Amino acid sequence: MSGWTAADIPDLQGRRAIVTGANSGIGYHTALQLARHGAAVVLACRSAERGQAAFDRIRAAAPGAALTLGALDLADLASVRGFAARYGDDPLDILVNNAGVMALPRRTTADGFEMQFGTNHLGHFALTGLLLPALRAAASARVVTVTSGVAWSGRFRFDDLQGERRYSRWGAYGQAKLANLVFARELDRRVPELTSVAAHPGYAATNLQEAGPKMAGNSVMAKAMVLSNAVVAQSAATGALPSLYAATAPDVEGGACYGPRLLQFRGSPVKVVTPPQAAKPGLGDRLWQISETLTGVTYTPAST
């Protein structure tokens, strides 16, 4: 995998992909490269305006690309169900669960969930389950769920999963990103008809870093994050490479995680070590049962 770049993506003609959060950052560059290499890509975006801007940029960069713009708000299960109803009829080869929020002041989703857990994990859990028939209809479907290096600090507080008694912006983010990783592993175990993997971008410059400080009214920290992105971070295009590798490379291992080569911080994508708490016995099953209860989405067996 040494030096793997977007130029190594195989021909994706005839394959269909959905990328959540495709309007900016990692999601935009993931969608762009999938489209450039022939996939028919659905840009799943919360903002119609930003989604249209991304659609136009990709169309300009890849004039022959087969693109569709779809409305999806992962913080609203009604929106998730509506999106799946609109885009779940045809076989789906690649689903990239990319969209997310980071280190926000405590907010709740339309369904009353803590925003980071609700958006980053529960929204994608529901979306994947609702799209499962389309994924099963494809010859060798892949689901890529984007996690973060912050998952190493993540812990589940099952007695206060929504942060109602005590809330930490970064604690909630770590919990949500650990949930992404555990979900990717558990999905691969439970649904052997597809390949489920996790990916993380390392430290990549996106708008996520400054969104939390802005919402908290901390302009100094927002400016510091902008400076850090400019000086330290790798580009969003490079940060998208682990997601692209996980979605397209022939030697990807189900249940594994792919991230940057250099200390999981930057560089070309490789299979990376994951935090030991993600592999605790029974954890995947416990998170799965809770997620089904909260979302109302049940993953039916293939024979059903």
PDB file of C-alpha atoms in Angstrom:
ATOM      1  CA  MET A   1       0.000   0.000   0.000  1.00  0.00           C
ATOM      2  CA  SER A   2       3.070   2.227  -0.006  1.00  0.00           C
ATOM      3  CA  GLY A   3       2.355   5.549  -1.664  1.00  0.00           C
ATOM      4  CA  TRP A   4      -1.240   4.704  -2.624  1.00  0.00           C
ATOM      5  CA  THR A   5      -2.965   7.702  -4.219  1.00  0.00           C
ATOM      6  CA  ALA A   6      -6.259   8.480  -5.914  1.00  0.00           C
ATOM      7  CA  ALA A   7      -4.610   7.517  -9.222  1.00  0.00           C
ATOM      8  CA  ASP A   8      -4.660   3.906  -7.980  1.00  0.00           C
ATOM      9  CA  ILE A   9      -8.451   3.779  -7.714  1.00  0.00           C
ATOM     10  CA  PRO A  10      -9.707   1.097 -10.119  1.00  0.00           C
ATOM     11  CA  ASP A  11     -12.277   1.690 -12.835  1.00  0.00           C
ATOM     12  CA  LEU A  12     -15.665   2.092 -11.139  1.00  0.00           C
ATOM     13  CA  GLN A  13     -17.862   2.133 -14.248  1.00  0.00           C
ATOM     14  CA  GLY A  14     -21.194   0.474 -13.534  1.00  0.00           C
ATOM     15  CA  ARG A  15     -20.893   0.953  -9.785  1.00  0.00           C
ATOM     16  CA  ARG A  16     -23.139   3.158  -7.669  1.00  0.00           C
ATOM     17  CA  ALA A  17     -22.032   5.059  -4.574  1.00  0.00           C
ATOM     18  CA  ILE A  18     -23.556   7.246  -1.864  1.00  0.00           C
ATOM     19  CA  VAL A  19     -21.358   9.628   0.123  1.00  0.00           C
ATOM     20  CA  THR A  20     -22.828  11.440   3.115  1.00  0.00           C
ATOM     21  CA  GLY A  21     -21.569  14.931   3.836  1.00  0.00           C
ATOM     22  CA  ALA A  22     -20.310  15.229   0.263  1.00  0.00           C
ATOM     23  CA  ASN A  23     -20.567  19.015   0.115  1.00  0.00           C
ATOM     24  CA  SER A  24     -17.196  19.764   1.739  1.00  0.00           C
ATOM     25  CA  GLY A  25     -13.957  18.434   3.194  1.00  0.00           C
ATOM     26  CA  ILE A  26     -13.274  14.707   3.221  1.00  0.00           C
ATOM     27  CA  GLY A  27     -16.712  13.883   1.828  1.00  0.00           C
ATOM     28  CA  TYR A  28     -16.339  16.221  -1.127  1.00  0.00           C
ATOM     29  CA  HIS A  29     -12.982  14.772  -2.157  1.00  0.00           C
ATOM     30  CA  THR A  30     -14.252  11.225  -1.657  1.00  0.00           C
ATOM     31  CA  ALA A  31     -17.234  11.892  -3.933  1.00  0.00           C
ATOM     32  CA  LEU A  32     -15.058  13.714  -6.469  1.00  0.00           C
ATOM     33  CA  GLN A  33     -12.608  10.836  -6.883  1.00  0.00           C
ATOM     34  CA  LEU A  34     -15.310   8.168  -6.997  1.00  0.00           C
ATOM     35  CA  ALA A  35     -17.026  10.166  -9.760  1.00  0.00           C
ATOM     36  CA  ARG A  36     -13.756  10.762 -11.638  1.00  0.00           C
ATOM     37  CA  HIS A  37     -13.188   7.010 -11.739  1.00  0.00           C
ATOM     38  CA  GLY A  38     -16.580   6.220 -13.186  1.00  0.00           C
ATOM     39  CA  ALA A  39     -18.959   5.594 -10.286  1.00  0.00           C
ATOM     40  CA  ALA A  40     -22.473   7.012 -10.323  1.00  0.00           C
ATOM     41  CA  VAL A  41     -22.407   9.077  -7.119  1.00  0.00           C
ATOM     42  CA  VAL A  42     -25.217  10.385  -4.947  1.00  0.00           C
ATOM     43  CA  LEU A  43     -24.081  13.449  -2.978  1.00  0.00           C
ATOM     44  CA  ALA A  44     -26.021  13.173   0.283  1.00  0.00           C
ATOM     45  CA  CYS A  45     -26.025  16.673   1.791  1.00  0.00           C
ATOM     46  CA  ARG A  46     -27.954  18.495   4.506  1.00  0.00           C
ATOM     47  CA  SER A  47     -27.645  21.938   2.925  1.00  0.00           C
ATOM     48  CA  ALA A  48     -29.213  22.244  -0.526  1.00  0.00           C
ATOM     49  CA  GLU A  49     -27.140  25.339  -1.287  1.00  0.00           C
ATOM     50  CA  ARG A  50     -23.791  23.834  -0.294  1.00  0.00           C
ATOM     51  CA  GLY A  51     -24.725  20.547  -1.923  1.00  0.00           C
ATOM     52  CA  GLN A  52     -25.473  22.285  -5.204  1.00  0.00           C
ATOM     53  CA  ALA A  53     -22.151  24.129  -5.044  1.00  0.00           C
ATOM     54  CA  ALA A  54     -20.320  20.818  -4.545  1.00  0.00           C
ATOM     55  CA  PHE A  55     -22.335  19.231  -7.362  1.00  0.00           C
ATOM     56  CA  ASP A  56     -21.317  22.041  -9.716  1.00  0.00           C
ATOM     57  CA  ARG A  57     -17.643  21.812  -8.719  1.00  0.00           C
ATOM     58  CA  ILE A  58     -17.528  18.058  -9.297  1.00  0.00           C
ATOM     59  CA  ARG A  59     -19.384  18.432 -12.594  1.00  0.00           C
ATOM     60  CA  ALA A  60     -16.764  20.959 -13.716  1.00  0.00           C
ATOM     61  CA  ALA A  61     -13.879  18.706 -12.622  1.00  0.00           C
ATOM     62  CA  ALA A  62     -15.415  15.535 -14.078  1.00  0.00           C
ATOM     63  CA  PRO A  63     -17.735  16.624 -16.920  1.00  0.00           C
ATOM     64  CA  GLY A  64     -18.923  13.125 -17.754  1.00  0.00           C
ATOM     65  CA  ALA A  65     -19.663  12.105 -14.177  1.00  0.00           C
ATOM     66  CA  ALA A  66     -23.031  10.595 -13.263  1.00  0.00           C
ATOM     67  CA  LEU A  67     -24.053  12.721 -10.273  1.00  0.00           C
ATOM     68  CA  THR A  68     -27.194  13.057  -8.195  1.00  0.00           C
ATOM     69  CA  LEU A  69     -27.787  15.516  -5.369  1.00  0.00           C
ATOM     70  CA  GLY A  70     -29.868  14.146  -2.499  1.00  0.00           C
ATOM     71  CA  ALA A  71     -31.192  15.856   0.633  1.00  0.00           C
ATOM     72  CA  LEU A  72     -30.127  14.112   3.845  1.00  0.00           C
ATOM     73  CA  ASP A  73     -30.091  15.396   7.425  1.00  0.00           C
ATOM     74  CA  LEU A  74     -28.594  12.687   9.628  1.00  0.00           C
ATOM     75  CA  ALA A  75     -29.819  14.547  12.703  1.00  0.00           C
ATOM     76  CA  ASP A  76     -33.423  13.825  11.698  1.00  0.00           C
ATOM     77  CA  LEU A  77     -34.542  10.203  11.336  1.00  0.00           C
ATOM     78  CA  ALA A  78     -37.495  11.269   9.181  1.00  0.00           C
ATOM     79  CA  SER A  79     -34.997  12.741   6.705  1.00  0.00           C
ATOM     80  CA  VAL A  80     -32.921   9.542   6.843  1.00  0.00           C
ATOM     81  CA  ARG A  81     -35.978   7.443   6.071  1.00  0.00           C
ATOM     82  CA  GLY A  82     -37.006   9.750   3.245  1.00  0.00           C
ATOM     83  CA  PHE A  83     -33.545   9.629   1.687  1.00  0.00           C
ATOM     84  CA  ALA A  84     -33.402   5.831   1.894  1.00  0.00           C
ATOM     85  CA  ALA A  85     -36.839   5.582   0.287  1.00  0.00           C
ATOM     86  CA  ARG A  86     -35.688   7.760  -2.619  1.00  0.00           C
ATOM     87  CA  TYR A  87     -32.268   6.209  -3.216  1.00  0.00           C
ATOM     88  CA  GLY A  88     -32.609   2.651  -1.961  1.00  0.00           C
ATOM     89  CA  ASP A  89     -34.256   0.986  -4.949  1.00  0.00           C
ATOM     90  CA  ASP A  90     -31.187   0.290  -7.114  1.00  0.00           C
ATOM     91  CA  PRO A  91     -28.176  -1.861  -6.163  1.00  0.00           C
ATOM     92  CA  LEU A  92     -25.676   0.091  -4.078  1.00  0.00           C
ATOM     93  CA  ASP A  93     -22.015  -0.864  -4.374  1.00  0.00           C
ATOM     94  CA  ILE A  94     -20.406   1.720  -2.076  1.00  0.00           C
ATOM     95  CA  LEU A  95     -21.800   3.554   0.947  1.00  0.00           C
ATOM     96  CA  VAL A  96     -19.453   6.031   2.621  1.00  0.00           C
ATOM     97  CA  ASN A  97     -20.776   7.090   6.018  1.00  0.00           C
ATOM     98  CA  ASN A  98     -18.725  10.264   6.156  1.00  0.00           C
ATOM     99  CA  ALA A  99     -20.816  13.172   7.462  1.00  0.00           C
ATOM    100  CA  GLY A 100     -20.351  14.296  11.029  1.00  0.00           C
ATOM    101  CA  VAL A 101     -20.120  17.036  13.599  1.00  0.00           C
ATOM    102  CA  MET A 102     -17.276  17.602  16.055  1.00  0.00           C
ATOM    103  CA  ALA A 103     -16.911  18.933  19.589  1.00  0.00           C
ATOM    104  CA  LEU A 104     -20.119  20.962  19.664  1.00  0.00           C
ATOM    105  CA  PRO A 105     -21.748  22.586  22.664  1.00  0.00           C
ATOM    106  CA  ARG A 106     -24.528  20.264  23.768  1.00  0.00           C
ATOM    107  CA  ARG A 107     -27.336  20.217  21.223  1.00  0.00           C
ATOM    108  CA  THR A 108     -30.007  17.635  20.422  1.00  0.00           C
ATOM    109  CA  THR A 109     -31.218  16.157  17.157  1.00  0.00           C
ATOM    110  CA  ALA A 110     -34.782  16.353  15.882  1.00  0.00           C
ATOM    111  CA  ASP A 111     -35.395  13.059  17.706  1.00  0.00           C
ATOM    112  CA  GLY A 112     -33.912  14.240  21.006  1.00  0.00           C
ATOM    113  CA  PHE A 113     -30.523  12.511  20.812  1.00  0.00           C
ATOM    114  CA  GLU A 114     -27.275  14.210  21.790  1.00  0.00           C
ATOM    115  CA  MET A 115     -26.167  15.788  18.513  1.00  0.00           C
ATOM    116  CA  GLN A 116     -22.774  14.133  18.076  1.00  0.00           C
ATOM    117  CA  PHE A 117     -23.902  10.612  18.955  1.00  0.00           C
ATOM    118  CA  GLY A 118     -27.168  11.128  17.085  1.00  0.00           C
ATOM    119  CA  THR A 119     -25.600  12.468  13.894  1.00  0.00           C
ATOM    120  CA  ASN A 120     -22.293  10.642  13.689  1.00  0.00           C
ATOM    121  CA  HIS A 121     -23.513   7.234  14.798  1.00  0.00           C
ATOM    122  CA  LEU A 122     -27.282   6.818  15.049  1.00  0.00           C
ATOM    123  CA  GLY A 123     -28.021   8.605  11.767  1.00  0.00           C
ATOM    124  CA  HIS A 124     -25.549   6.414   9.898  1.00  0.00           C
ATOM    125  CA  PHE A 125     -26.711   3.275  11.714  1.00  0.00           C
ATOM    126  CA  ALA A 126     -30.262   3.982  10.561  1.00  0.00           C
ATOM    127  CA  LEU A 127     -29.211   4.926   7.028  1.00  0.00           C
ATOM    128  CA  THR A 128     -27.138   1.786   6.535  1.00  0.00           C
ATOM    129  CA  GLY A 129     -29.909  -0.435   7.851  1.00  0.00           C
ATOM    130  CA  LEU A 130     -32.502   1.165   5.601  1.00  0.00           C
ATOM    131  CA  LEU A 131     -30.188   0.830   2.580  1.00  0.00           C
ATOM    132  CA  LEU A 132     -29.312  -2.772   3.394  1.00  0.00           C
ATOM    133  CA  PRO A 133     -31.535  -4.274   0.656  1.00  0.00           C
ATOM    134  CA  ALA A 134     -29.784  -2.082  -1.937  1.00  0.00           C
ATOM    135  CA  LEU A 135     -26.367  -3.073  -0.583  1.00  0.00           C
ATOM    136  CA  ARG A 136     -27.296  -6.750  -0.654  1.00  0.00           C
ATOM    137  CA  ALA A 137     -28.468  -6.368  -4.257  1.00  0.00           C
ATOM    138  CA  ALA A 138     -24.936  -5.369  -5.347  1.00  0.00           C
ATOM    139  CA  ALA A 139     -22.360  -8.011  -6.239  1.00  0.00           C
ATOM    140  CA  SER A 140     -19.763  -7.074  -3.594  1.00  0.00           C
ATOM    141  CA  ALA A 141     -20.908  -4.027  -1.669  1.00  0.00           C
ATOM    142  CA  ARG A 142     -18.755  -2.049   0.728  1.00  0.00           C
ATOM    143  CA  VAL A 143     -19.699   0.170   3.620  1.00  0.00           C
ATOM    144  CA  VAL A 144     -17.045   2.616   4.828  1.00  0.00           C
ATOM    145  CA  THR A 145     -17.711   4.364   8.123  1.00  0.00           C
ATOM    146  CA  VAL A 146     -15.463   7.313   8.903  1.00  0.00           C
ATOM    147  CA  THR A 147     -14.121   7.393  12.438  1.00  0.00           C
ATOM    148  CA  SER A 148     -11.340   9.487  14.005  1.00  0.00           C
ATOM    149  CA  GLY A 149      -8.130   9.132  15.954  1.00  0.00           C
ATOM    150  CA  VAL A 150     -10.102  10.635  18.838  1.00  0.00           C
ATOM    151  CA  ALA A 151     -11.790   7.225  19.128  1.00  0.00           C
ATOM    152  CA  TRP A 152      -8.702   6.206  21.136  1.00  0.00           C
ATOM    153  CA  SER A 153      -9.916   8.431  23.960  1.00  0.00           C
ATOM    154  CA  GLY A 154     -13.547   7.390  23.517  1.00  0.00           C
ATOM    155  CA  ARG A 155     -15.550   5.661  26.231  1.00  0.00           C
ATOM    156  CA  PHE A 156     -19.204   4.668  26.265  1.00  0.00           C
ATOM    157  CA  ARG A 157     -21.219   6.080  29.123  1.00  0.00           C
ATOM    158  CA  PHE A 158     -24.133   3.718  28.830  1.00  0.00           C
ATOM    159  CA  ASP A 159     -25.697   5.171  31.986  1.00  0.00           C
ATOM    160  CA  ASP A 160     -25.723   8.638  30.379  1.00  0.00           C
ATOM    161  CA  LEU A 161     -25.364   7.986  26.662  1.00  0.00           C
ATOM    162  CA  GLN A 162     -26.998  11.288  25.671  1.00  0.00           C
ATOM    163  CA  GLY A 163     -24.915  13.414  28.048  1.00  0.00           C
ATOM    164  CA  GLU A 164     -27.961  14.633  29.950  1.00  0.00           C
ATOM    165  CA  ARG A 165     -26.346  14.560  33.400  1.00  0.00           C
ATOM    166  CA  ARG A 166     -22.819  15.510  32.440  1.00  0.00           C
ATOM    167  CA  TYR A 167     -21.582  16.709  29.079  1.00  0.00           C
ATOM    168  CA  SER A 168     -18.121  17.149  27.611  1.00  0.00           C
ATOM    169  CA  ARG A 169     -17.786  18.297  23.996  1.00  0.00           C
ATOM    170  CA  TRP A 170     -14.724  16.154  23.356  1.00  0.00           C
ATOM    171  CA  GLY A 171     -15.956  13.275  25.486  1.00  0.00           C
ATOM    172  CA  ALA A 172     -19.145  13.125  23.424  1.00  0.00           C
ATOM    173  CA  TYR A 173     -17.139  13.299  20.203  1.00  0.00           C
ATOM    174  CA  GLY A 174     -14.838  10.486  21.342  1.00  0.00           C
ATOM    175  CA  GLN A 175     -17.860   8.356  22.240  1.00  0.00           C
ATOM    176  CA  ALA A 176     -19.449   8.979  18.829  1.00  0.00           C
ATOM    177  CA  LYS A 177     -16.254   8.177  16.927  1.00  0.00           C
ATOM    178  CA  LEU A 178     -15.695   5.032  18.982  1.00  0.00           C
ATOM    179  CA  ALA A 179     -19.284   4.093  18.084  1.00  0.00           C
ATOM    180  CA  ASN A 180     -18.435   4.520  14.388  1.00  0.00           C
ATOM    181  CA  LEU A 181     -15.533   2.113  14.770  1.00  0.00           C
ATOM    182  CA  VAL A 182     -17.484  -0.458  16.773  1.00  0.00           C
ATOM    183  CA  PHE A 183     -20.380  -0.237  14.308  1.00  0.00           C
ATOM    184  CA  ALA A 184     -18.093  -0.886  11.329  1.00  0.00           C
ATOM    185  CA  ARG A 185     -16.688  -4.008  12.996  1.00  0.00           C
ATOM    186  CA  GLU A 186     -20.058  -5.300  14.153  1.00  0.00           C
ATOM    187  CA  LEU A 187     -21.683  -4.693  10.760  1.00  0.00           C
ATOM    188  CA  ASP A 188     -18.994  -6.781   9.098  1.00  0.00           C
ATOM    189  CA  ARG A 189     -19.609  -9.573  11.595  1.00  0.00           C
ATOM    190  CA  ARG A 190     -23.396  -9.507  11.324  1.00  0.00           C
ATOM    191  CA  VAL A 191     -23.803  -8.994   7.569  1.00  0.00           C
ATOM    192  CA  PRO A 192     -21.240 -11.202   5.809  1.00  0.00           C
ATOM    193  CA  GLU A 193     -22.768 -10.492   2.390  1.00  0.00           C
ATOM    194  CA  LEU A 194     -20.976  -7.139   2.351  1.00  0.00           C
ATOM    195  CA  THR A 195     -17.601  -5.768   3.442  1.00  0.00           C
ATOM    196  CA  SER A 196     -17.736  -3.212   6.233  1.00  0.00           C
ATOM    197  CA  VAL A 197     -14.634  -1.243   7.181  1.00  0.00           C
ATOM    198  CA  ALA A 198     -13.695   1.918   9.035  1.00  0.00           C
ATOM    199  CA  ALA A 199     -11.433   4.733   7.883  1.00  0.00           C
ATOM    200  CA  HIS A 200     -10.091   7.890   9.416  1.00  0.00           C
ATOM    201  CA  PRO A 201      -8.362  10.889   7.817  1.00  0.00           C
ATOM    202  CA  GLY A 202      -5.720  11.654  10.435  1.00  0.00           C
ATOM    203  CA  TYR A 203      -5.382  15.385  10.925  1.00  0.00           C
ATOM    204  CA  ALA A 204      -6.888  16.892   7.794  1.00  0.00           C
ATOM    205  CA  ALA A 205      -7.911  20.487   7.259  1.00  0.00           C
ATOM    206  CA  THR A 206     -11.715  20.706   7.095  1.00  0.00           C
ATOM    207  CA  ASN A 207     -14.374  23.035   8.439  1.00  0.00           C
ATOM    208  CA  LEU A 208     -15.083  20.686  11.356  1.00  0.00           C
ATOM    209  CA  GLN A 209     -12.251  22.015  13.485  1.00  0.00           C
ATOM    210  CA  GLU A 210     -13.607  25.543  13.709  1.00  0.00           C
ATOM    211  CA  ALA A 211     -17.328  24.708  13.759  1.00  0.00           C
ATOM    212  CA  GLY A 212     -17.415  23.788  17.467  1.00  0.00           C
ATOM    213  CA  PRO A 213     -15.594  26.902  18.717  1.00  0.00           C
ATOM    214  CA  LYS A 214     -17.799  29.085  16.517  1.00  0.00           C
ATOM    215  CA  MET A 215     -20.953  27.548  17.959  1.00  0.00           C
ATOM    216  CA  ALA A 216     -19.574  28.092  21.464  1.00  0.00           C
ATOM    217  CA  GLY A 217     -18.837  31.744  20.632  1.00  0.00           C
ATOM    218  CA  ASN A 218     -15.101  31.221  21.117  1.00  0.00           C
ATOM    219  CA  SER A 219     -13.620  33.286  18.299  1.00  0.00           C
ATOM    220  CA  VAL A 220     -10.057  32.939  19.628  1.00  0.00           C
ATOM    221  CA  MET A 221     -10.190  29.152  19.518  1.00  0.00           C
ATOM    222  CA  ALA A 222     -11.856  29.238  16.087  1.00  0.00           C
ATOM    223  CA  LYS A 223      -8.982  31.352  14.747  1.00  0.00           C
ATOM    224  CA  ALA A 224      -6.455  29.042  16.404  1.00  0.00           C
ATOM    225  CA  MET A 225      -8.001  26.047  14.658  1.00  0.00           C
ATOM    226  CA  VAL A 226      -7.834  27.834  11.300  1.00  0.00           C
ATOM    227  CA  LEU A 227      -4.139  28.538  11.907  1.00  0.00           C
ATOM    228  CA  SER A 228      -3.489  24.950  12.994  1.00  0.00           C
ATOM    229  CA  ASN A 229      -5.185  23.669   9.851  1.00  0.00           C
ATOM    230  CA  ALA A 230      -2.983  25.880   7.708  1.00  0.00           C
ATOM    231  CA  VAL A 231       0.293  24.998   9.446  1.00  0.00           C
ATOM    232  CA  VAL A 232      -0.044  21.412  10.699  1.00  0.00           C
ATOM    233  CA  ALA A 233      -2.848  19.573   8.940  1.00  0.00           C
ATOM    234  CA  GLN A 234      -2.683  17.699   5.656  1.00  0.00           C
ATOM    235  CA  SER A 235      -5.133  18.642   2.948  1.00  0.00           C
ATOM    236  CA  ALA A 236      -8.700  17.372   2.843  1.00  0.00           C
ATOM    237  CA  ALA A 237      -7.860  15.678  -0.458  1.00  0.00           C
ATOM    238  CA  THR A 238      -5.112  13.671   1.239  1.00  0.00           C
ATOM    239  CA  GLY A 239      -7.340  13.060   4.245  1.00  0.00           C
ATOM    240  CA  ALA A 240      -9.885  11.440   1.924  1.00  0.00           C
ATOM    241  CA  LEU A 241      -7.421   8.778   0.750  1.00  0.00           C
ATOM    242  CA  PRO A 242      -8.109   6.291   3.593  1.00  0.00           C
ATOM    243  CA  SER A 243     -11.846   6.451   2.814  1.00  0.00           C
ATOM    244  CA  LEU A 244     -11.145   5.971  -0.886  1.00  0.00           C
ATOM    245  CA  TYR A 245      -8.768   3.095  -0.230  1.00  0.00           C
ATOM    246  CA  ALA A 246     -11.306   1.425   2.050  1.00  0.00           C
ATOM    247  CA  ALA A 247     -14.025   1.879  -0.580  1.00  0.00           C
ATOM    248  CA  THR A 248     -12.125   0.656  -3.638  1.00  0.00           C
ATOM    249  CA  ALA A 249      -8.864  -1.215  -3.006  1.00  0.00           C
ATOM    250  CA  PRO A 250      -8.987  -4.948  -3.770  1.00  0.00           C
ATOM    251  CA  ASP A 251      -7.133  -6.119  -0.653  1.00  0.00           C
ATOM    252  CA  VAL A 252      -9.291  -4.402   1.975  1.00  0.00           C
ATOM    253  CA  GLU A 253     -10.092  -6.603   4.995  1.00  0.00           C
ATOM    254  CA  GLY A 254     -13.582  -6.586   6.444  1.00  0.00           C
ATOM    255  CA  GLY A 255     -13.758  -5.160   9.962  1.00  0.00           C
ATOM    256  CA  ALA A 256     -10.398  -3.408   9.624  1.00  0.00           C
ATOM    257  CA  CYS A 257      -9.630   0.302   9.835  1.00  0.00           C
ATOM    258  CA  TYR A 258      -7.556   2.330   7.375  1.00  0.00           C
ATOM    259  CA  GLY A 259      -5.797   5.573   8.170  1.00  0.00           C
ATOM    260  CA  PRO A 260      -2.651   7.602   7.448  1.00  0.00           C
ATOM    261  CA  ARG A 261       0.700   5.848   7.512  1.00  0.00           C
ATOM    262  CA  LEU A 262       2.670   8.306   9.668  1.00  0.00           C
ATOM    263  CA  LEU A 263       1.557   7.780  13.275  1.00  0.00           C
ATOM    264  CA  GLN A 264      -2.040   7.715  12.003  1.00  0.00           C
ATOM    265  CA  PHE A 265      -1.585  11.461  11.589  1.00  0.00           C
ATOM    266  CA  ARG A 266      -0.758  12.039   7.942  1.00  0.00           C
ATOM    267  CA  GLY A 267       0.418  10.297   4.794  1.00  0.00           C
ATOM    268  CA  SER A 268      -0.753   7.551   2.475  1.00  0.00           C
ATOM    269  CA  PRO A 269      -3.383   5.051   3.653  1.00  0.00           C
ATOM    270  CA  VAL A 270      -2.557   1.802   5.425  1.00  0.00           C
ATOM    271  CA  LYS A 271      -4.355  -0.627   7.698  1.00  0.00           C
ATOM    272  CA  VAL A 272      -4.021   0.830  11.195  1.00  0.00           C
ATOM    273  CA  VAL A 273      -4.199  -0.409  14.762  1.00  0.00           C
ATOM    274  CA  THR A 274      -7.460   0.410  16.530  1.00  0.00           C
ATOM    275  CA  PRO A 275      -8.100   1.219  20.198  1.00  0.00           C
ATOM    276  CA  PRO A 276      -8.421  -1.899  22.385  1.00  0.00           C
ATOM    277  CA  GLN A 277     -11.733  -0.740  23.855  1.00  0.00           C
ATOM    278  CA  ALA A 278     -13.333  -1.146  20.404  1.00  0.00           C
ATOM    279  CA  ALA A 279     -12.799  -4.917  20.614  1.00  0.00           C
ATOM    280  CA  LYS A 280     -14.198  -5.510  24.092  1.00  0.00           C
ATOM    281  CA  PRO A 281     -16.302  -8.701  24.097  1.00  0.00           C
ATOM    282  CA  GLY A 282     -19.997  -7.977  23.861  1.00  0.00           C
ATOM    283  CA  LEU A 283     -19.551  -4.256  23.186  1.00  0.00           C
ATOM    284  CA  GLY A 284     -20.633  -4.423  19.548  1.00  0.00           C
ATOM    285  CA  ASP A 285     -23.730  -6.396  20.418  1.00  0.00           C
ATOM    286  CA  ARG A 286     -24.671  -3.996  23.218  1.00  0.00           C
ATOM    287  CA  LEU A 287     -24.249  -0.914  21.035  1.00  0.00           C
ATOM    288  CA  TRP A 288     -26.203  -2.624  18.243  1.00  0.00           C
ATOM    289  CA  GLN A 289     -29.184  -3.425  20.451  1.00  0.00           C
ATOM    290  CA  ILE A 290     -29.269   0.124  21.844  1.00  0.00           C
ATOM    291  CA  SER A 291     -29.013   1.595  18.345  1.00  0.00           C
ATOM    292  CA  GLU A 292     -31.882  -0.514  17.049  1.00  0.00           C
ATOM    293  CA  THR A 293     -34.038   0.531  19.995  1.00  0.00           C
ATOM    294  CA  LEU A 294     -33.258   4.237  19.636  1.00  0.00           C
ATOM    295  CA  THR A 295     -33.635   4.448  15.854  1.00  0.00           C
ATOM    296  CA  GLY A 296     -36.371   1.875  15.329  1.00  0.00           C
ATOM    297  CA  VAL A 297     -34.299   0.406  12.479  1.00  0.00           C
ATOM    298  CA  THR A 298     -33.785  -3.359  12.575  1.00  0.00           C
ATOM    299  CA  TYR A 299     -31.353  -5.135  10.283  1.00  0.00           C
ATOM    300  CA  THR A 300     -33.235  -8.108   8.849  1.00  0.00           C
ATOM    301  CA  PRO A 301     -31.435 -11.363   7.954  1.00  0.00           C
ATOM    302  CA  ALA A 302     -30.644 -11.909   4.288  1.00  0.00           C
ATOM    303  CA  SER A 303     -33.135 -14.766   4.037  1.00  0.00           C
ATOM    304  CA  THR A 304     -36.056 -12.585   5.173  1.00  0.00           C
TER     305      THR A 304
END
